Short mmCIF file of C-alpha atoms in Angstrom, two decimals:
data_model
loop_
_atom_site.label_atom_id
_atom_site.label_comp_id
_atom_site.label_asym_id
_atom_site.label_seq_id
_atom_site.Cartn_x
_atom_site.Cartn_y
_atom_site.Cartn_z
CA UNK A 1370 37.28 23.01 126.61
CA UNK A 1371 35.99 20.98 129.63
CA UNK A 1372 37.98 23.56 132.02
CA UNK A 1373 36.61 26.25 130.19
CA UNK A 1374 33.14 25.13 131.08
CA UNK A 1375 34.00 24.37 134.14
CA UNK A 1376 35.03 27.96 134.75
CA UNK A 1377 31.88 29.69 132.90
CA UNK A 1378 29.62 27.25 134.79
CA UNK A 1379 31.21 28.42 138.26
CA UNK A 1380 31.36 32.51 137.71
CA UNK A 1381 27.62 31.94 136.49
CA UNK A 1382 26.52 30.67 139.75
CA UNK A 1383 28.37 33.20 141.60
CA UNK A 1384 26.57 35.78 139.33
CA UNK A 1385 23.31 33.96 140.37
CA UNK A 1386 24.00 33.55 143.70
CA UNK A 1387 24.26 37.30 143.64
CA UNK A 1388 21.23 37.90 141.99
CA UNK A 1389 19.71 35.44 144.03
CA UNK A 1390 20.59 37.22 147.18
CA UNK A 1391 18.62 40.92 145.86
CA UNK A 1392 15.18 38.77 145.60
CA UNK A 1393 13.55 38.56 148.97
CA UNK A 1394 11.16 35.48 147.52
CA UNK A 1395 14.23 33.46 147.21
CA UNK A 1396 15.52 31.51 149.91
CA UNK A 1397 18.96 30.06 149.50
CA UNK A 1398 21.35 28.27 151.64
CA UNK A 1399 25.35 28.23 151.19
CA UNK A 1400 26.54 24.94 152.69
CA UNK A 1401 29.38 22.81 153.54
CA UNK A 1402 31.13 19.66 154.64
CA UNK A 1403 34.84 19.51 155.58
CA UNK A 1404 36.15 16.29 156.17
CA UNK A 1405 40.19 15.94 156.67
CA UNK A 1406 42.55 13.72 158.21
CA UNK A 1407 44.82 10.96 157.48
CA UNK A 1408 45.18 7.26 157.10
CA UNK A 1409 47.75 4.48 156.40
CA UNK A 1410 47.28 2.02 154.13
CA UNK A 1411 49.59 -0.93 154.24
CA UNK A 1412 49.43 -2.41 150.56
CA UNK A 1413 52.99 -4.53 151.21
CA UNK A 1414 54.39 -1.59 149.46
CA UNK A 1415 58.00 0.12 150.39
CA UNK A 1416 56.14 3.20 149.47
CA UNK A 1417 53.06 2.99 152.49
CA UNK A 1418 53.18 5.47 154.50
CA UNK A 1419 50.66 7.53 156.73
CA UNK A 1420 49.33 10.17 154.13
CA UNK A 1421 47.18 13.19 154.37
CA UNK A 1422 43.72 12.58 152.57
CA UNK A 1423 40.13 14.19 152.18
CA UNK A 1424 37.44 12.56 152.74
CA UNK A 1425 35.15 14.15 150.07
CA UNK A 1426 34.62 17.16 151.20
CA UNK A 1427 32.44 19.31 149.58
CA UNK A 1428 30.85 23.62 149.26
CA UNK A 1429 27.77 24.17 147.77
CA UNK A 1430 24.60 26.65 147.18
CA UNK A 1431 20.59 25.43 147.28
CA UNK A 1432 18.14 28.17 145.86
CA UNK A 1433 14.12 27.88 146.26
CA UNK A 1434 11.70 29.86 145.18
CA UNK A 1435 8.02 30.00 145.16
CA UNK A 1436 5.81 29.99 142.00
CA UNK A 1437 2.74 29.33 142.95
CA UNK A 1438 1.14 27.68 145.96
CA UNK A 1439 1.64 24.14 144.88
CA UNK A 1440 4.87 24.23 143.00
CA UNK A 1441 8.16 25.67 144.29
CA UNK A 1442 11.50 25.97 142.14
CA UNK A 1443 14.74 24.66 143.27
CA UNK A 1444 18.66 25.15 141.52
CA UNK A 1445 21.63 23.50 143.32
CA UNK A 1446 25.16 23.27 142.53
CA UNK A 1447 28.35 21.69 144.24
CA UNK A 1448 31.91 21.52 143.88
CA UNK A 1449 34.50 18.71 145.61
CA UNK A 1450 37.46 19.62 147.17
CA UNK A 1451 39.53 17.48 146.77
CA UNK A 1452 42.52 17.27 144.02
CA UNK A 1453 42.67 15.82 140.35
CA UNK A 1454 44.13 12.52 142.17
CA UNK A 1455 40.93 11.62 144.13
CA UNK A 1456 42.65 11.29 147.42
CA UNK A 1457 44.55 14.41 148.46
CA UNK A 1458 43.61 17.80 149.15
CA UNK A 1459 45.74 20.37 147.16
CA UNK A 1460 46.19 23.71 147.71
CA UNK A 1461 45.89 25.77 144.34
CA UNK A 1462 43.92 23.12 142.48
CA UNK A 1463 40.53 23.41 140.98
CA UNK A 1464 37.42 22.20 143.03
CA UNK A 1465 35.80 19.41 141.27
CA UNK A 1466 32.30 19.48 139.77
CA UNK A 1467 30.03 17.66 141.62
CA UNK A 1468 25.83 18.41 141.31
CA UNK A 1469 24.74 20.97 139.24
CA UNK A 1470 20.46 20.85 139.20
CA UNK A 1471 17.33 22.80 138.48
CA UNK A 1472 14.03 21.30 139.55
CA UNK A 1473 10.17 21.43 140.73
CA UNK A 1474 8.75 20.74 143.71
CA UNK A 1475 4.91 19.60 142.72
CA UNK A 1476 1.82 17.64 144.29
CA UNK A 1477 3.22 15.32 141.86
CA UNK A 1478 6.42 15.21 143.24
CA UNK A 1479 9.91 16.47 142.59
CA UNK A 1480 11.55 16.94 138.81
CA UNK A 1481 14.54 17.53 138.40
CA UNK A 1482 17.61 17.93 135.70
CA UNK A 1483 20.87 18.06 135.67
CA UNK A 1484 24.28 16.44 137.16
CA UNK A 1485 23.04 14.69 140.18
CA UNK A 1486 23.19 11.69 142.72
CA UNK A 1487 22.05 8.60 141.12
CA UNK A 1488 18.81 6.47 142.35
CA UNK A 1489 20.72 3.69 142.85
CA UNK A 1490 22.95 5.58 145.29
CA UNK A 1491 20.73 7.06 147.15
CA UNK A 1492 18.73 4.22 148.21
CA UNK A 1493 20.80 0.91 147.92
CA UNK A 1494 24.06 1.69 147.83
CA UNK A 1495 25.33 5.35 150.20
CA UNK A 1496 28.06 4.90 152.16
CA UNK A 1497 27.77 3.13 156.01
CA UNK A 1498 30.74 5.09 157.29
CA UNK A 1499 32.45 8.83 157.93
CA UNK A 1500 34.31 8.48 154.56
CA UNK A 1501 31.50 8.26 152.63
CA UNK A 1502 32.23 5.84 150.46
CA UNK A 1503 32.44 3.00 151.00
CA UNK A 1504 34.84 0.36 149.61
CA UNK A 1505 32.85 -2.68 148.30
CA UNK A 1506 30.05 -1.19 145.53
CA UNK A 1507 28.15 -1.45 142.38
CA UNK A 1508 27.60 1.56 140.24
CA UNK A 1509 28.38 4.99 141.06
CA UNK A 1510 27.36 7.94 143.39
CA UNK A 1511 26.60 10.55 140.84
CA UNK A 1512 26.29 11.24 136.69
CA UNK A 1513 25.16 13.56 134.29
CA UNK A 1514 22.13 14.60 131.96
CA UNK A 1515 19.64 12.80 134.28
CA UNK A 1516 15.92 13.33 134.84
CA UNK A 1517 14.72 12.30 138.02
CA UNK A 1518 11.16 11.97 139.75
CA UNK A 1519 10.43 11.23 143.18
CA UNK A 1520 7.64 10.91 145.03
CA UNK A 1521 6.82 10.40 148.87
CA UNK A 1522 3.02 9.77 150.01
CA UNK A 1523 2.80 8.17 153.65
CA UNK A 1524 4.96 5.24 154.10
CA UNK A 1525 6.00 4.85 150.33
CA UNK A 1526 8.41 7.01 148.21
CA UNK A 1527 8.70 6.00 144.43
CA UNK A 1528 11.55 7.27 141.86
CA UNK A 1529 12.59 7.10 138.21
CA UNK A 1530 15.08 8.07 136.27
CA UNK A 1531 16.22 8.44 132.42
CA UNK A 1532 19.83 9.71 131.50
CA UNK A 1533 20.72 11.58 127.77
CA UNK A 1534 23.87 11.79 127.29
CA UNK A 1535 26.15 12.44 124.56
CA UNK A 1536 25.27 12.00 120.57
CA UNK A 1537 26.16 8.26 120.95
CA UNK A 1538 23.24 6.88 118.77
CA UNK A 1539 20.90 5.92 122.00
CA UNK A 1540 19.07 8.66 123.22
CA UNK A 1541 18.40 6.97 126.63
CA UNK A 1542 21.40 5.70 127.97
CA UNK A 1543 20.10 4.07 131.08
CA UNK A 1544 16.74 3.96 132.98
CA UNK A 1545 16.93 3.69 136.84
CA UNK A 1546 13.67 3.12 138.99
CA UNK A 1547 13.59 2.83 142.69
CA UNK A 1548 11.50 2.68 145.63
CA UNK A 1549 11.32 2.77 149.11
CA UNK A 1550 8.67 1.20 152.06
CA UNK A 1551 8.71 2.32 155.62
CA UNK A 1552 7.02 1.41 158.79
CA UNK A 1553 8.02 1.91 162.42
CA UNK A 1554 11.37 0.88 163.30
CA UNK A 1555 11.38 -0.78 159.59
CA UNK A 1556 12.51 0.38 156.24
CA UNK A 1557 12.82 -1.65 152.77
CA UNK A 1558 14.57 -0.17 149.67
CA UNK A 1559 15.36 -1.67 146.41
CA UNK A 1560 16.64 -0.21 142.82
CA UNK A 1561 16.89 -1.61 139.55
CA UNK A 1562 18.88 0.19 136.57
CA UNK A 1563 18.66 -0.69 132.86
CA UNK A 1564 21.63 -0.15 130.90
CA UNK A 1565 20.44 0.74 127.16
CA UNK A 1566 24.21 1.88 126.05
CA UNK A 1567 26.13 -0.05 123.23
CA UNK A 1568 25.74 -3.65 122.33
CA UNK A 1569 26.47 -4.95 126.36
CA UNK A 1570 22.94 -3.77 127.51
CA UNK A 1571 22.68 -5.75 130.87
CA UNK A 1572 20.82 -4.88 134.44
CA UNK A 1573 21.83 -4.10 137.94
CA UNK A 1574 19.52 -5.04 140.63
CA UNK A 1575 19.74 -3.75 144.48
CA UNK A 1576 18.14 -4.84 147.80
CA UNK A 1577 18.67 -2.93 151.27
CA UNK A 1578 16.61 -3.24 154.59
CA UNK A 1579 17.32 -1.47 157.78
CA UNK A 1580 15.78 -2.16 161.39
CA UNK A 1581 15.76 -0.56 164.80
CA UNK A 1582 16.28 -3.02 167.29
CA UNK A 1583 16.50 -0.33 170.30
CA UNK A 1584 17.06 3.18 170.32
CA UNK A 1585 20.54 2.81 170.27
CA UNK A 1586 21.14 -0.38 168.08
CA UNK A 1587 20.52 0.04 164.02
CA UNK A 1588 21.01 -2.96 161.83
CA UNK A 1589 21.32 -3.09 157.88
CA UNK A 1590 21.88 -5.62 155.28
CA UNK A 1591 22.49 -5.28 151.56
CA UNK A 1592 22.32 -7.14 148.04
CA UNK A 1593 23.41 -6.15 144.43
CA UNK A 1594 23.98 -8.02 141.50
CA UNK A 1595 25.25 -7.13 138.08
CA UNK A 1596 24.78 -9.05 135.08
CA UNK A 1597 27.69 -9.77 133.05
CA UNK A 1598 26.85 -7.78 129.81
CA UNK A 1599 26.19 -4.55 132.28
CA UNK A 1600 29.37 -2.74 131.62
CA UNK A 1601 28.01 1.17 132.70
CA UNK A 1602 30.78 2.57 135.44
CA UNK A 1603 33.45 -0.52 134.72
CA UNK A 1604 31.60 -2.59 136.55
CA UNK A 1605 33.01 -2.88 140.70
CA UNK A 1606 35.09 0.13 141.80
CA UNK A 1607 37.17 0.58 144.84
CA UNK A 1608 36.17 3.48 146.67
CA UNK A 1609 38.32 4.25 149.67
CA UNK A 1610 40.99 1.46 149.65
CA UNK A 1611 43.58 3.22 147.58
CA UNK A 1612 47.12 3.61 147.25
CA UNK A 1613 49.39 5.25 144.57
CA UNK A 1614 51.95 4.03 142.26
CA UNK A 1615 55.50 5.76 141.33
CA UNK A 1616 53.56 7.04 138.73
CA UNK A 1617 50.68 8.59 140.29
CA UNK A 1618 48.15 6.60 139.28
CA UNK A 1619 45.26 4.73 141.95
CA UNK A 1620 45.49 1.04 142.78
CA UNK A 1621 42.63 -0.10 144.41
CA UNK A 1622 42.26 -2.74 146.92
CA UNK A 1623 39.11 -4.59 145.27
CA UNK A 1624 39.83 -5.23 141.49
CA UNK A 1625 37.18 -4.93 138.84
CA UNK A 1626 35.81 -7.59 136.99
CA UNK A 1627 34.15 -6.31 134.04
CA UNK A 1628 32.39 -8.88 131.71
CA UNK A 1629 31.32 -11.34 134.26
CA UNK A 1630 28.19 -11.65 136.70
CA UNK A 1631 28.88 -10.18 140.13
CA UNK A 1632 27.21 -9.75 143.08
CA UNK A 1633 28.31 -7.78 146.66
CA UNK A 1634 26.24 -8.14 149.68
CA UNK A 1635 27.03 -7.10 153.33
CA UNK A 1636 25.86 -6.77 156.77
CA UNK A 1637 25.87 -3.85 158.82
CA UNK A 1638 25.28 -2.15 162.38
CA UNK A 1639 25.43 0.81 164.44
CA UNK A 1640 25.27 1.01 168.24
CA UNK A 1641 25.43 4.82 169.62
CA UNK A 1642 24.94 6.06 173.12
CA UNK A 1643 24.94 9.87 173.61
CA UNK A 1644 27.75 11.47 171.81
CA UNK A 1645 29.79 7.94 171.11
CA UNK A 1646 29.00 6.23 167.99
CA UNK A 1647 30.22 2.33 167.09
CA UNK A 1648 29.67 0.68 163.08
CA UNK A 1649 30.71 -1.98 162.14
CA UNK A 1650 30.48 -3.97 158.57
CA UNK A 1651 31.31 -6.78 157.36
CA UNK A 1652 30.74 -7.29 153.02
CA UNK A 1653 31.62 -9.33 150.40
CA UNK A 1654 31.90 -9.03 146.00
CA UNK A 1655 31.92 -11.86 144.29
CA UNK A 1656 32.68 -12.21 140.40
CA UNK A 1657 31.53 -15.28 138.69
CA UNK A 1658 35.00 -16.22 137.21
CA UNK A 1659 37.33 -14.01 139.11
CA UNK A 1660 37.13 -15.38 142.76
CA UNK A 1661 35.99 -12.59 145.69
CA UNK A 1662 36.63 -9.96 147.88
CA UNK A 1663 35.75 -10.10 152.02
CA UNK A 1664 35.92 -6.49 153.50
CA UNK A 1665 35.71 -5.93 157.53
CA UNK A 1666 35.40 -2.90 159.01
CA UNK A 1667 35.06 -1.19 162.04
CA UNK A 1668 34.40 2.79 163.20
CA UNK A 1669 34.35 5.08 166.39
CA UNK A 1670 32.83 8.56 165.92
CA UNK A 1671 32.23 10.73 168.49
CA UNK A 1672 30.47 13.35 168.53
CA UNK A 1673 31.99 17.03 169.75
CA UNK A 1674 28.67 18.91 168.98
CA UNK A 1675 26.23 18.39 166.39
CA UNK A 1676 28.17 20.48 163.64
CA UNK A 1677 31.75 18.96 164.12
CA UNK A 1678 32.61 15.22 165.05
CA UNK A 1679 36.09 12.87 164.91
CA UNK A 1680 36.22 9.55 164.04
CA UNK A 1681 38.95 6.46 163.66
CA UNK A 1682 38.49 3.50 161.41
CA UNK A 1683 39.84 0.27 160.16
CA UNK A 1684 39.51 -1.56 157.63
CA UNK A 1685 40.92 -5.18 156.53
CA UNK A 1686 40.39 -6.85 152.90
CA UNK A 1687 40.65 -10.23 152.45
CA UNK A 1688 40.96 -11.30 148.80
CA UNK A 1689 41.18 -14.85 146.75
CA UNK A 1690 44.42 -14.96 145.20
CA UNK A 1691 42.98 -14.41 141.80
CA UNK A 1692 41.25 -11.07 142.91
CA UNK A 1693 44.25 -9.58 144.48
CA UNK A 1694 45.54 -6.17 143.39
CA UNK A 1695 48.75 -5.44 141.11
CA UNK A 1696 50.27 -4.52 144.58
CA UNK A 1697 50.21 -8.41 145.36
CA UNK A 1698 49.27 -8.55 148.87
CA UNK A 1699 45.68 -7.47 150.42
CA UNK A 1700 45.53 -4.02 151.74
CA UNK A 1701 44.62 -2.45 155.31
CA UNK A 1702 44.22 0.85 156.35
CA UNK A 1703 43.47 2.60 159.47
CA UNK A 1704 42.40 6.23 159.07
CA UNK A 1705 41.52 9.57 161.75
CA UNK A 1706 39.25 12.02 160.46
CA UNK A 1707 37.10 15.49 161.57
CA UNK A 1708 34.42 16.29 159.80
CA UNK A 1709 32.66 19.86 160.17
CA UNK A 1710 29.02 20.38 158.68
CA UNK A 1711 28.14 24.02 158.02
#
């Protein structure tokens, strides 16, 4: 059934897309990001090996259109590329269903509904690094049946958000609200989301700064923490630190540690000069009972015009034995990547 929709949902927005197109008082942009390459990821496996990965790449459509002089309509939808494993790129597979939205654009700020990135994302938690996404994090990037508001006005932008989904006897699953405070080289952003699903109904909180020391030095830090009755998204996740078993399925390098209080932090900076780009991170998740996880990492991107770029990356994880994955031994990975924006 879900493939069905899938399928309706995509020949509909080609059909609209079409449509679109015949209106000259609707503006809309295809666009893309392709981001290939490989990595190795040494899990003390027999089975590591260098493999060919994407990097979340991603093809999608944004439609506007003007209704009055104060309010302007917006639809967007994307699809992933990459395969039903989450790592590899696969010829002949479906694209995966990413952001499907409609909105307004009002004096009052922007509405909109649909499948789309989560608050919490977007302003405590988006990824540091070429990948984009980044191993240590709380929550998730994106979900469905949410209602968002956002407003900017001078140095302050404000958001909320309320999700419905599915007939499970609470109408609201979660609440997120977030906000943001900027100021010259300066920037403070913090989220809080409300899980109102189930009988474990517990919050996750989220602090991130960012500074401009020069023009070409950019430092960040981060803080969230999870209660230990908020069970939305499993609680941690391991984004890009994966490996597969002989029977397909993901092991990831930081384990989960659902049911207990957990908090991951980090520090993080950027130096670039011209068309050469340096970050480098170093983080840390923590789970009340369950020991932690340290995560270093390092990146070189440079820059071959503003459209198309190439970076290399490493990454080391550095786990307490009680938070070490099924593999047994902490992973590493080094990875090579080009990403093209169109």
């Amino acid at each position: 059934m879900k493939t069905t929709l899938v399928r309706q949902v995509a020949l509909t927005s080609i059909l609209a897309c079409v449509a679109i197109n015949a209106h000259a008082d609707v503006d809309t942009t295809f666009y893309g990001s392709l981001r290939l390459g490989v990595d190795y990821v040494d899990a003390g496996r027999d089975l590591d090996a260098v493999n060919g990965r994407d990097f979340l790449s991603r093809v999608g459509a944004k439609a506007e259109t003007e209704i009055t002089d104060t309010v302007k309509g917006i639809a967007v939808i994307e699809y992933g590329m990459v395969g039903s494993d989450g790592i590899n790129f696969e010829q002949n597979d479906r694209p995966g269903f990413r952001q499907l939205y409609v909105g307004l654009d009002t004096s009052m700020g922007l509405f909109t509904f649909g499948s789309q990135t989560l608050l919490f994302h977007k302003y405590v938690r988006s990824g540091y690094f070429s990948d984009a996404n980044d191993t240590l994090r709380q929550g998730a990037i994106r979900d469905d049946d949410l209602l968002q508001w956002v407003l900017s006005k001078d140095n302050f932008q404000i958001a909320a958000s309320a999700q419905f989904e599915g007939q499970d006897g609470d109408s609201v699953d979660q609440y997120q609200i977030a906000g943001q405070y900027a100021l010259a080289a300066l920037k403070l952003q913090g989220a809080w989301v409300a899980d109102t699903q189930g009988e474990q109904q517990g919050n996750l909180y989220g602090l991130r700064g960012w500074v401009d020391v020069t023009e070409q030095i950019t430092l960040s830090a981060f803080y969230h923490l999870a209660e230990a009755d908020f069970d939305l998204y499993s609680g941690n996740a391991s984004g890009n630190l994966v490996v597969q078993n002989e029977e397909g399925s993901k092991i990831g390098g930081v384990t989960k540690c659902n049911g207990e209080k957990r908090y991951t932090a980090g520090l993080y900076g950027r130096w670039s000069s011209g068309a050469n780009k340096v970050h480098a991170r170093y983080g840390i998740n923590d789970c009340e009972l369950s020991g932690d996880v340290q995560s270093y990492k390092v990146e070189y991107v440079r820059n071959l015009n503003k459209n198309m770029q190439m970076w290399t990356a490493y990454e080391l994880l550095d786990s307490e034995r009680s938070r070490r994955p099924v593999t047994g031994d902490d992973m590493s990975a080094w990875q090579v990547g080009v990403r093209y924006d169109f």
